XYZ file of N, CA and C in Angstrom:
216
model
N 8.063 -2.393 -18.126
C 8.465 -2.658 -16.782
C 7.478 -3.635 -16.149
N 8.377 -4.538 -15.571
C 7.310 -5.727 -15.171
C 7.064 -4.910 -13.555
N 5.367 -5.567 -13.161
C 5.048 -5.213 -11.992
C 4.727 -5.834 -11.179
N 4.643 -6.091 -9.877
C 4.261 -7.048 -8.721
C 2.785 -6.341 -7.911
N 2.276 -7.226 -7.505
C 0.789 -6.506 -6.727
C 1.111 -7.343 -5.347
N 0.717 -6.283 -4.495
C 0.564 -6.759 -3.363
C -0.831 -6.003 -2.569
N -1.606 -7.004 -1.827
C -2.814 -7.261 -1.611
C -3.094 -6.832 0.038
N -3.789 -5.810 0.444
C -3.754 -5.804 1.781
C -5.200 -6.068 1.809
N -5.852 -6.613 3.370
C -7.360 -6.245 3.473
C -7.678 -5.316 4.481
N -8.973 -4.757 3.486
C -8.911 -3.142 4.254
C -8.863 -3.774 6.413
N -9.846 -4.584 6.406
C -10.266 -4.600 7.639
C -9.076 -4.700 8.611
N -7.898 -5.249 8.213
C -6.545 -5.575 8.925
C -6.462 -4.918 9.060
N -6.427 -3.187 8.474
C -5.868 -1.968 8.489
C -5.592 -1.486 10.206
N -4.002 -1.118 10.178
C -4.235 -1.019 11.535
C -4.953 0.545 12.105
N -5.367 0.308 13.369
C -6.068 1.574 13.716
C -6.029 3.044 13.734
N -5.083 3.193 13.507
C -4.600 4.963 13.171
C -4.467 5.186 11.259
N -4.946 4.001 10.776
C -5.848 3.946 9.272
C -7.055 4.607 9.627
N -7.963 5.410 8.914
C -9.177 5.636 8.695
C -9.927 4.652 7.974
N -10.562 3.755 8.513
C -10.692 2.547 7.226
C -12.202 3.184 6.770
N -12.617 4.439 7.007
C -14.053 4.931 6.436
C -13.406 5.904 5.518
N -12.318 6.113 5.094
C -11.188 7.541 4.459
C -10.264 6.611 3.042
N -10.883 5.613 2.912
C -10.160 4.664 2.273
C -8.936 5.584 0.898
N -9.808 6.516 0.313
C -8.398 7.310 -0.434
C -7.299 8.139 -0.173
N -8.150 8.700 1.465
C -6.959 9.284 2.266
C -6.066 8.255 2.629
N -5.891 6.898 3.061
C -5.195 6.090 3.667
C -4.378 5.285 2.113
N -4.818 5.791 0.835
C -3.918 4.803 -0.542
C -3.106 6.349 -0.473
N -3.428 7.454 -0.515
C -2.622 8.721 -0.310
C -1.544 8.577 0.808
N -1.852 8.077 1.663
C -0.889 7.885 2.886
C 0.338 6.977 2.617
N -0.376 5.870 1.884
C 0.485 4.312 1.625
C 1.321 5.047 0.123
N 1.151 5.553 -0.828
C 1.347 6.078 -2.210
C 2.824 7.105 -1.014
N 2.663 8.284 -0.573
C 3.630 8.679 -0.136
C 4.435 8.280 0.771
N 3.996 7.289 1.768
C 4.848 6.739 2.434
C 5.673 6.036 1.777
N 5.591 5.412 0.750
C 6.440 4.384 0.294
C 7.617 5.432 -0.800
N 6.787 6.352 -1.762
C 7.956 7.235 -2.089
C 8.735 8.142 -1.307
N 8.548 8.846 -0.153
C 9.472 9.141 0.984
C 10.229 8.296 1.516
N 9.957 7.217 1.841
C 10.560 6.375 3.103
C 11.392 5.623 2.130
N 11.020 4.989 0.595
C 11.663 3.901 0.046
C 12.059 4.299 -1.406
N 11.442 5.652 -1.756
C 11.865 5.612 -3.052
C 11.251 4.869 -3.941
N 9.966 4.524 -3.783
C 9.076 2.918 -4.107
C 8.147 4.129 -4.938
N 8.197 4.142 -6.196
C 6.809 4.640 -6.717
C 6.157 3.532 -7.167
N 4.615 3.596 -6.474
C 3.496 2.359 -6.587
C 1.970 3.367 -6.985
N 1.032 2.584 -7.669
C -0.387 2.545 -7.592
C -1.079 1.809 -6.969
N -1.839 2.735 -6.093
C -2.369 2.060 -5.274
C -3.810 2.383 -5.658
N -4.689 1.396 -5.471
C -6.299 1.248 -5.595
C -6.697 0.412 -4.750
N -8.449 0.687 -4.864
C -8.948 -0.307 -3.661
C -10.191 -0.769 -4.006
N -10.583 -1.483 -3.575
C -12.058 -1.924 -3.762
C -13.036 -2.204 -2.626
N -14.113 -3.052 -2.151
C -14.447 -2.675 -0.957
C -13.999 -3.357 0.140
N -13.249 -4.321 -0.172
C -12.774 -5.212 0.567
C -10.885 -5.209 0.978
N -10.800 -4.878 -0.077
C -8.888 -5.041 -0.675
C -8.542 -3.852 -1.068
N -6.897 -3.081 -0.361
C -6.588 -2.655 -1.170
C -5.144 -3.661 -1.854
N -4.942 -2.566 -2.910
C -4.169 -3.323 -4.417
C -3.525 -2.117 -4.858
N -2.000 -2.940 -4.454
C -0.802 -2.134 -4.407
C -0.036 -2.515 -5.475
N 0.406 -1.882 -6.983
C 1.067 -2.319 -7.959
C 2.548 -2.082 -7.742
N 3.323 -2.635 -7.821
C 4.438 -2.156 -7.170
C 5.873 -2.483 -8.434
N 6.887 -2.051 -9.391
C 7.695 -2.137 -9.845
C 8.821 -3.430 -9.291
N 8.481 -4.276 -10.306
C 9.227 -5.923 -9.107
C 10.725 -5.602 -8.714
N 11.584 -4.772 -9.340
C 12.531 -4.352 -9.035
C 13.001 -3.744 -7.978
N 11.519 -3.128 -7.434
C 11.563 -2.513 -6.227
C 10.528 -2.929 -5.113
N 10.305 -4.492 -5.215
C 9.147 -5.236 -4.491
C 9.980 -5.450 -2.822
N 11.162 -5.490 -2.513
C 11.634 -6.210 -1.624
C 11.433 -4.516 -0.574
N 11.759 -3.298 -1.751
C 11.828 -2.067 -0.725
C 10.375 -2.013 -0.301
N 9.796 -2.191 -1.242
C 8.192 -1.595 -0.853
C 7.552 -2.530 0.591
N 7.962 -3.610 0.214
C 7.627 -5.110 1.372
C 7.843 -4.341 2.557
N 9.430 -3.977 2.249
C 10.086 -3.340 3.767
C 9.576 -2.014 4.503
N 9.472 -1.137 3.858
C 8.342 0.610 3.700
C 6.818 0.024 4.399
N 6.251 -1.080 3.736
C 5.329 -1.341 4.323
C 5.043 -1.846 5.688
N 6.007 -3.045 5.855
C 5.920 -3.410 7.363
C 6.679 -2.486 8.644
N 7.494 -1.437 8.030
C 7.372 -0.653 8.598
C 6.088 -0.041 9.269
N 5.900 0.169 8.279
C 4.049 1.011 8.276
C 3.095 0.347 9.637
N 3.887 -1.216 9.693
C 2.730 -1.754 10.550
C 1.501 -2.329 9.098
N 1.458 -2.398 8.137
C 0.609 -2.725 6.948
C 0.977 -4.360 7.016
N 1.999 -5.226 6.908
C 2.240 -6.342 6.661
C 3.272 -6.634 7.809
């Protein structure tokens, strides 16, 4: 299965993110997107970025789940 990444930076994170909770908030993004979209993704982070792997088949739902979110 081919996959798509999509790239947030932590600091954008909007404010009701914990951006000091950084695995509570890939826990947040990981279920929001399988509740809301049906989107199963891996999500990781580093100290700057997180890095969202996302199934390209299901890149357009996850896009959408996300800006929901207020994320993009």
């Amino acid at each position: 299965m081919e996959t798509s990444t999509i790239r947030l930076p932590i600091r954008k994170l909007p404010d009701h993110l914990d951006r000091s909770r950084i695995a509570t908030v890939l826990d947040e993004i990981e279920g929001a997107l399988l509740d809301d979209g049906g989107v199963y993704v891996r999500a990781h982070a580093d100290s700057m970025t997180i890095t969202i792997e996302v199934p390209t088949d299901q890149l357009i739902d996850a896009a959408a789940c996300l800006k929901d979110l207020g994320l993009i």
